[in-house]
Short mmCIF file of C-alpha atoms in Angstrom, two decimals:
data_model
loop_
_atom_site.label_atom_id
_atom_site.label_comp_id
_atom_site.label_asym_id
_atom_site.label_seq_id
_atom_site.Cartn_x
_atom_site.Cartn_y
_atom_site.Cartn_z
CA MET A 1 0.00 0.00 0.00
CA SER A 2 1.48 3.33 -0.98
CA THR A 3 0.17 6.85 -0.52
CA MET A 4 0.52 9.98 -2.56
CA ALA A 5 -0.05 12.59 0.15
CA VAL A 6 0.86 16.23 -0.42
CA PRO A 7 -0.05 19.02 2.02
CA ARG A 8 -2.15 21.58 0.24
CA ALA A 9 -0.87 25.13 -0.34
CA HIS A 10 2.56 24.92 1.30
CA ALA A 11 3.60 21.83 -0.68
CA GLY A 12 2.48 23.37 -3.95
CA HIS A 13 4.26 26.60 -3.02
CA ARG A 14 7.55 24.81 -2.24
CA LEU A 15 7.28 22.69 -5.36
CA ARG A 16 6.89 25.73 -7.58
CA CYS A 17 9.90 27.34 -5.93
CA VAL A 18 12.05 24.30 -6.61
CA LEU A 19 10.85 24.04 -10.21
CA ALA A 20 11.53 27.73 -10.73
CA VAL A 21 15.08 27.34 -9.46
CA VAL A 22 15.70 24.25 -11.58
CA CYS A 23 14.30 25.86 -14.73
CA ALA A 24 16.29 29.02 -14.13
CA LEU A 25 19.51 27.08 -13.65
CA CYS A 26 18.87 25.00 -16.76
CA TRP A 27 18.24 28.18 -18.80
CA ALA A 28 21.33 29.83 -17.34
CA SER A 29 23.59 26.88 -18.10
CA SER A 30 22.37 26.56 -21.68
CA SER A 31 21.80 30.16 -22.72
CA VAL A 32 24.24 32.39 -20.83
CA ARG A 33 28.01 32.60 -21.20
CA PHE A 34 29.68 33.50 -17.95
CA VAL A 35 32.61 35.88 -17.89
CA ALA A 36 35.37 35.11 -15.39
CA GLY A 37 35.11 37.30 -12.32
CA GLN A 38 31.59 38.49 -13.14
CA ALA A 39 28.97 37.93 -10.40
CA GLY A 40 25.53 36.57 -11.21
CA GLN A 41 22.24 37.07 -9.38
CA LEU A 42 19.11 34.92 -9.33
CA SER A 43 15.85 36.30 -7.92
CA VAL A 44 12.97 34.03 -6.90
CA ASP A 45 9.53 35.40 -6.02
CA ALA A 46 8.23 33.07 -3.28
CA SER A 47 5.63 35.42 -1.87
CA PRO A 48 2.26 33.96 -0.78
CA GLN A 49 0.51 36.16 -3.32
CA THR A 50 1.94 34.10 -6.20
CA ALA A 51 0.93 30.71 -4.71
CA ARG A 52 -1.83 28.60 -6.21
CA LYS A 53 -3.89 26.14 -4.16
CA MET A 54 -3.45 22.54 -5.20
CA PRO A 55 -6.82 20.98 -6.15
CA ASP A 56 -8.15 18.57 -3.51
CA LYS A 57 -8.72 15.88 -6.10
CA MET A 58 -4.96 15.54 -6.59
CA PHE A 59 -4.56 14.03 -3.10
CA GLY A 60 -5.28 10.31 -2.92
CA ILE A 61 -4.01 6.77 -2.42
CA PHE A 62 -2.85 4.02 -4.75
CA PHE A 63 -3.46 0.39 -3.82
CA GLU A 64 -0.83 -2.04 -5.09
CA GLU A 65 -1.56 -5.77 -4.73
CA ILE A 66 1.90 -6.91 -3.61
CA ASN A 67 3.05 -9.12 -0.72
CA HIS A 68 -0.58 -10.07 0.07
CA ALA A 69 -1.59 -6.45 0.62
CA GLY A 70 -5.18 -7.42 -0.30
CA ALA A 71 -6.18 -10.83 1.09
CA GLY A 72 -3.86 -11.22 4.06
CA GLY A 73 -3.76 -7.45 4.56
CA LEU A 74 -6.51 -4.92 3.92
CA TRP A 75 -9.06 -7.62 3.02
CA ALA A 76 -9.96 -9.38 6.26
CA GLU A 77 -10.17 -13.01 4.99
CA LEU A 78 -8.07 -15.20 7.31
CA VAL A 79 -7.89 -18.41 5.25
CA SER A 80 -5.28 -18.65 2.51
CA ASN A 81 -6.23 -20.75 -0.56
CA ARG A 82 -9.73 -21.20 0.76
CA GLY A 83 -10.96 -22.96 -2.39
CA PHE A 84 -7.95 -25.32 -2.82
CA GLU A 85 -7.41 -23.93 -6.32
CA ALA A 86 -3.85 -22.62 -5.84
CA GLY A 87 -2.30 -25.94 -6.90
CA GLY A 88 -3.76 -25.61 -10.40
CA PRO A 89 -6.66 -27.30 -12.21
CA ASN A 90 -4.90 -30.67 -12.63
CA THR A 91 -5.41 -33.09 -9.75
CA PRO A 92 -4.05 -34.37 -7.51
CA SER A 93 -2.38 -31.05 -6.71
CA ASN A 94 -0.63 -29.48 -3.75
CA ILE A 95 -2.83 -27.82 -1.15
CA GLU A 96 -0.39 -25.28 0.30
CA PRO A 97 -0.59 -23.62 2.76
CA TRP A 98 -2.95 -26.28 4.14
CA PHE A 99 -1.20 -28.98 6.17
CA ILE A 100 -2.27 -32.51 7.14
CA ILE A 101 -2.94 -33.52 10.74
CA GLY A 102 -2.13 -37.22 11.07
CA ASN A 103 -0.10 -39.73 9.04
CA GLU A 104 -0.69 -42.23 6.23
CA SER A 105 -2.04 -44.85 8.61
CA SER A 106 -4.79 -42.52 9.79
CA ILE A 107 -5.67 -40.21 6.86
CA ILE A 108 -5.13 -39.76 3.12
CA VAL A 109 -5.58 -36.21 1.79
CA GLY A 110 -5.68 -35.11 -1.83
CA THR A 111 -7.65 -33.06 -4.34
CA ASP A 112 -10.11 -33.96 -7.07
CA ARG A 113 -12.47 -32.14 -9.42
CA THR A 114 -15.77 -32.82 -7.66
CA SER A 115 -16.63 -29.33 -6.49
CA CYS A 116 -20.14 -27.98 -6.96
CA PHE A 117 -18.68 -24.76 -8.40
CA GLU A 118 -18.21 -24.84 -12.14
CA ARG A 119 -15.44 -22.24 -12.23
CA ASN A 120 -13.77 -23.66 -9.10
CA PRO A 121 -13.79 -27.41 -9.80
CA VAL A 122 -11.08 -28.47 -7.31
CA ALA A 123 -12.11 -29.75 -3.88
CA LEU A 124 -10.25 -31.31 -0.95
CA ARG A 125 -10.79 -35.02 -0.34
CA MET A 126 -10.05 -36.54 3.08
CA GLU A 127 -10.18 -40.31 3.50
CA VAL A 128 -10.13 -41.00 7.22
CA LEU A 129 -8.78 -44.48 8.00
CA CYS A 130 -8.89 -44.34 11.80
CA GLY A 131 -11.85 -44.14 14.14
CA SER A 132 -12.86 -43.54 17.74
CA LYS A 133 -12.62 -47.27 18.55
CA GLY A 134 -11.37 -50.53 17.08
CA THR A 135 -7.89 -51.56 16.00
CA ASN A 136 -6.97 -48.27 14.34
CA VAL A 137 -7.86 -45.51 16.80
CA CYS A 138 -7.35 -41.90 15.78
CA PRO A 139 -4.76 -39.89 17.70
CA SER A 140 -5.95 -37.58 20.46
CA GLY A 141 -7.63 -34.56 18.90
CA GLY A 142 -8.40 -36.41 15.68
CA VAL A 143 -6.99 -36.10 12.17
CA GLY A 144 -7.66 -33.65 9.37
CA VAL A 145 -6.15 -30.46 8.00
CA TYR A 146 -5.19 -27.01 9.22
CA ASN A 147 -4.60 -23.61 7.64
CA PRO A 148 -2.22 -21.02 9.17
CA GLY A 149 -3.60 -18.18 7.07
CA TYR A 150 -1.17 -15.47 6.10
CA TRP A 151 1.75 -15.77 8.53
CA GLY A 152 -0.64 -16.80 11.30
CA MET A 153 -4.20 -15.68 12.08
CA ASN A 154 -4.70 -12.82 14.53
CA ILE A 155 -7.55 -13.97 16.77
CA GLU A 156 -8.88 -11.62 19.43
CA ARG A 157 -10.64 -12.46 22.68
CA ARG A 158 -14.45 -12.17 22.65
CA LYS A 159 -14.46 -11.19 18.99
CA GLY A 160 -16.72 -13.06 16.60
CA TYR A 161 -15.50 -14.87 13.46
CA LYS A 162 -17.83 -15.93 10.68
CA VAL A 163 -16.97 -19.43 9.44
CA SER A 164 -18.25 -20.72 6.12
CA LEU A 165 -17.50 -24.03 4.40
CA HIS A 166 -19.00 -26.57 1.99
CA ILE A 167 -19.13 -30.24 3.00
CA ARG A 168 -19.95 -33.45 1.13
CA SER A 169 -19.73 -37.04 2.36
CA SER A 170 -21.09 -40.48 1.60
CA ASP A 171 -20.85 -41.33 5.31
CA ALA A 172 -22.08 -39.87 8.57
CA VAL A 173 -20.16 -36.70 9.45
CA SER A 174 -18.59 -35.43 12.66
CA LEU A 175 -16.21 -32.56 11.95
CA THR A 176 -14.75 -30.21 14.54
CA ILE A 177 -13.85 -26.75 13.25
CA SER A 178 -11.50 -24.95 15.62
CA LEU A 179 -9.38 -21.85 16.00
CA THR A 180 -6.26 -22.93 17.85
CA SER A 181 -2.74 -21.89 18.77
CA SER A 182 -0.09 -22.36 16.07
CA ASP A 183 0.83 -25.83 17.41
CA GLY A 184 -2.82 -26.90 17.67
CA LEU A 185 -2.56 -27.66 21.39
CA HIS A 186 -4.71 -24.83 22.72
CA LYS A 187 -8.25 -24.26 21.43
CA LEU A 188 -9.50 -20.69 21.27
CA ALA A 189 -12.94 -21.61 19.91
CA SER A 190 -14.55 -24.64 18.27
CA ARG A 191 -17.78 -26.06 16.86
CA THR A 192 -18.59 -29.66 15.92
CA ILE A 193 -20.70 -30.30 12.82
CA THR A 194 -22.58 -33.60 12.80
CA GLY A 195 -24.94 -35.21 10.32
CA GLY A 196 -26.36 -38.56 9.29
CA LYS A 197 -25.31 -40.57 6.27
CA LYS A 198 -27.79 -38.86 3.94
CA GLN A 199 -27.46 -35.29 5.21
CA PHE A 200 -24.25 -34.47 3.33
CA THR A 201 -24.69 -36.67 0.25
CA ASN A 202 -24.87 -33.45 -1.76
CA TRP A 203 -22.67 -30.41 -1.24
CA THR A 204 -24.00 -28.49 1.76
CA LYS A 205 -22.99 -25.00 2.89
CA ILE A 206 -22.48 -24.58 6.63
CA GLN A 207 -22.17 -21.18 8.31
CA PHE A 208 -21.73 -20.24 11.95
CA ARG A 209 -19.79 -17.90 14.25
CA LEU A 210 -16.95 -18.70 16.59
CA TYR A 211 -16.10 -16.51 19.59
CA SER A 212 -12.57 -16.71 20.90
CA SER A 213 -11.82 -17.20 24.60
CA GLN A 214 -8.40 -15.52 24.36
CA ASN A 215 -6.00 -13.48 22.24
CA ASN A 216 -3.51 -15.16 19.93
CA THR A 217 -1.66 -13.40 17.12
CA ASN A 218 -0.36 -16.63 15.60
CA SER A 219 -3.41 -18.88 15.37
CA ARG A 220 -4.64 -21.39 12.82
CA LEU A 221 -7.88 -22.98 11.61
CA GLN A 222 -8.25 -26.73 12.16
CA ILE A 223 -10.80 -29.17 10.68
CA THR A 224 -10.57 -32.53 12.43
CA THR A 225 -12.50 -35.76 12.95
CA THR A 226 -12.26 -39.16 14.61
CA LYS A 227 -14.89 -40.74 12.34
CA THR A 228 -13.96 -43.19 9.60
CA GLY A 229 -15.09 -42.28 6.10
CA VAL A 230 -14.54 -39.95 3.16
CA VAL A 231 -15.26 -36.22 3.46
CA TRP A 232 -14.90 -33.50 0.81
CA LEU A 233 -14.37 -29.85 1.72
CA ASP A 234 -14.46 -26.69 -0.39
CA GLN A 235 -14.53 -22.88 -0.09
CA VAL A 236 -13.51 -22.66 3.56
CA SER A 237 -13.61 -19.09 4.87
CA VAL A 238 -13.05 -17.34 8.21
CA MET A 239 -13.84 -13.63 8.38
CA PRO A 240 -13.94 -11.31 11.41
CA SER A 241 -17.50 -10.24 12.13
CA ASP A 242 -16.36 -6.72 12.92
CA THR A 243 -14.99 -5.14 9.73
CA TYR A 244 -14.84 -1.58 8.44
CA MET A 245 -18.44 -0.48 7.82
CA GLY A 246 -19.33 -4.17 7.69
CA HIS A 247 -17.90 -4.58 4.20
CA GLY A 248 -15.05 -7.03 4.80
CA PHE A 249 -12.06 -4.71 5.24
CA ARG A 250 -9.82 -4.83 8.27
CA LYS A 251 -11.04 -2.16 10.61
CA ASP A 252 -7.62 -0.96 11.76
CA LEU A 253 -6.09 -0.63 8.28
CA ALA A 254 -9.17 0.84 6.60
CA SER A 255 -9.49 3.39 9.41
CA MET A 256 -5.91 4.48 8.78
CA LEU A 257 -6.77 5.02 5.12
CA ALA A 258 -9.89 6.97 6.06
CA ASN A 259 -7.82 9.23 8.32
CA LEU A 260 -5.77 10.24 5.28
CA LYS A 261 -8.98 11.69 3.80
CA PRO A 262 -8.08 10.63 0.26
CA GLN A 263 -9.98 12.19 -2.60
CA PHE A 264 -9.31 9.26 -4.92
CA LEU A 265 -8.51 5.55 -4.63
CA LYS A 266 -6.51 4.04 -7.48
CA PHE A 267 -6.71 0.23 -7.82
CA PRO A 268 -5.95 -2.69 -8.20
CA GLY A 269 -2.25 -2.06 -8.87
CA GLY A 270 0.30 -1.68 -11.63
CA ASN A 271 2.17 -4.92 -12.35
CA TYR A 272 -0.70 -6.85 -10.79
CA ALA A 273 -3.12 -5.42 -13.34
CA MET A 274 -0.83 -6.43 -16.21
CA GLY A 275 0.50 -9.80 -15.08
CA GLN A 276 3.67 -11.43 -16.33
CA TYR A 277 1.39 -13.06 -18.90
CA LEU A 278 -1.98 -11.76 -20.03
CA ARG A 279 -3.76 -14.90 -18.84
CA ASN A 280 -2.79 -13.92 -15.29
CA ALA A 281 -3.74 -10.26 -15.56
CA PHE A 282 -6.54 -8.83 -13.43
CA HIS A 283 -9.72 -9.72 -15.36
CA TRP A 284 -12.27 -7.65 -13.50
CA GLY A 285 -15.29 -9.55 -14.83
CA GLU A 286 -14.11 -12.69 -13.02
CA THR A 287 -13.87 -10.89 -9.66
CA VAL A 288 -17.56 -10.07 -9.22
CA GLY A 289 -20.51 -12.13 -8.04
CA PRO A 290 -20.60 -14.60 -5.10
CA TRP A 291 -17.08 -15.09 -3.77
CA GLU A 292 -17.33 -18.89 -3.91
CA GLU A 293 -17.89 -18.72 -7.66
CA ARG A 294 -14.93 -16.47 -8.50
CA PRO A 295 -12.22 -18.56 -10.18
CA GLY A 296 -9.27 -16.61 -8.75
CA HIS A 297 -5.96 -16.40 -10.56
CA VAL A 298 -2.20 -16.63 -10.17
CA ASN A 299 -0.68 -13.27 -9.30
CA ASP A 300 2.42 -14.09 -11.34
CA ALA A 301 3.69 -10.52 -11.12
CA TRP A 302 4.51 -11.16 -7.45
CA GLY A 303 4.36 -14.94 -7.28
CA TYR A 304 1.30 -16.04 -5.32
CA TRP A 305 -2.29 -17.17 -5.72
CA THR A 306 -5.20 -14.80 -5.16
CA ASP A 307 -8.78 -16.00 -4.81
CA ASP A 308 -10.15 -12.57 -5.80
CA GLY A 309 -12.36 -12.22 -2.75
CA LEU A 310 -11.14 -8.64 -2.97
CA GLY A 311 -12.53 -7.94 -6.41
CA PHE A 312 -13.80 -5.10 -8.55
CA PHE A 313 -16.98 -4.58 -6.52
CA GLU A 314 -15.10 -4.57 -3.21
CA PHE A 315 -12.69 -1.91 -4.48
CA LEU A 316 -15.65 0.25 -5.52
CA GLN A 317 -17.21 -0.33 -2.09
CA LEU A 318 -13.98 0.73 -0.37
CA ALA A 319 -13.82 3.92 -2.44
CA GLU A 320 -17.39 4.73 -1.43
CA ASP A 321 -16.68 3.98 2.24
CA LEU A 322 -13.65 6.31 2.15
CA GLY A 323 -15.57 9.04 0.33
CA ALA A 324 -13.03 8.82 -2.50
CA SER A 325 -13.40 8.76 -6.26
CA PRO A 326 -12.56 5.34 -7.74
CA VAL A 327 -9.71 5.33 -10.27
CA TRP A 328 -9.55 1.95 -11.98
CA VAL A 329 -6.25 0.82 -13.47
CA VAL A 330 -7.42 -0.70 -16.75
CA ASN A 331 -5.65 -3.53 -18.52
CA ASP A 332 -6.49 -2.97 -22.17
CA GLY A 333 -5.70 -6.59 -23.05
CA MET A 334 -2.72 -5.70 -25.22
CA PHE A 335 0.29 -5.72 -22.90
CA SER A 336 1.79 -7.78 -20.10
CA LEU A 337 5.09 -7.41 -18.27
CA ARG A 338 6.68 -9.99 -20.60
CA MET A 339 5.56 -8.01 -23.64
CA TYR A 340 7.28 -4.99 -22.18
CA GLY A 341 10.42 -7.06 -21.73
CA PHE A 342 10.47 -7.01 -17.91
#
C-alpha cells in the first residue's frame, strides 16, 4: 500500500519554488556565457501572493496488490487458498498452505475435481482411516487439515468470526472446526458439525460464528475428525464479524486510510493489473458475483495465488466507504510485463 499525500498550499508553493530554481539554472547553463570574475544574481519570487492552491482531487491513495496487501492485509479473509485452487486445475495437486494432521495410517488427503462450483472445480478429499474405537484408533484430537492463514491468524478475545465451508460425504459426518494456537494444542474456539449418512450426500454449505476465549496473534484454523469415512471440503472461509463499515475490510487498516482523507482511490495495482502473462492479468469480470464462484488467478507478477475475494466490486465499495473517487487501473488486453520485456 502506498500513498501519494501532499499538504495543500505549502507543498504546492515549495514545489513551484524548486521548479523555478531548476528551470532558471537549466536556462542559465544553456543560454548564458559566464565571464570570469563576473557575479551573477538569481531572484525568486516566493511570496504567498503568487501561490496557487493545489486541487483537492490531486490528493489520494494508490493500492498495489503486492506481498498479500489485499487478502492477508486490507481484506480481512483469514484463510489462505480457501478454495484449494492454488495448486492448479490438474489433480491431484498441492494444497499449500494447508497442512495434514495425522499420518498415512490414519488419513489420506488429496484433491479432485468434484466441487459444486463450475469455475472452481477443485475440492479437498479426506479419506479418514482411523476411528474412535477398534484396532486403528485416531490420535488424540483427531486427524484432518489445518490452515495457518497469512503468517498466522490474529484472533482476538471475545471477537466473533464468521466461518463458512462446503461439505460433502457419503458417510455420517462429525467434523470439529477450531481456531487454535499455532501448534494446535490450545483451542481458542470450536464447533462440531454432525450429520447422518444422507445429510451431506450433496454439497452443503455450513455457516456459523466462533467466539474466541483468548488473544492469539499466531493462530490457525483446524478441521478434524475421529470418524472413519470420506469427506470432501471446499470454499472454507473465516472472516472477522467486525470489519470496516461491515464490508469485509480490516477495521484498523481501513481506518488508517480513512484518516488520510483521500480524494481518490486508485486500484488494483500496476504490475498486478498487467501480469507477467496476459492470462494472469486482473480480469475484473471474473472478480464479481458470489465469492465462492470467483475462479481466482495466479498473481504471477509477485508470485502467489489470489482467490479474488477482494474484487472489482469490493474496491468500488472501499472507495465509497472512504468518500473517495474510484480510479480503476485498466488492462487494455494488449500488454503484459513480458511483452514490455520485464
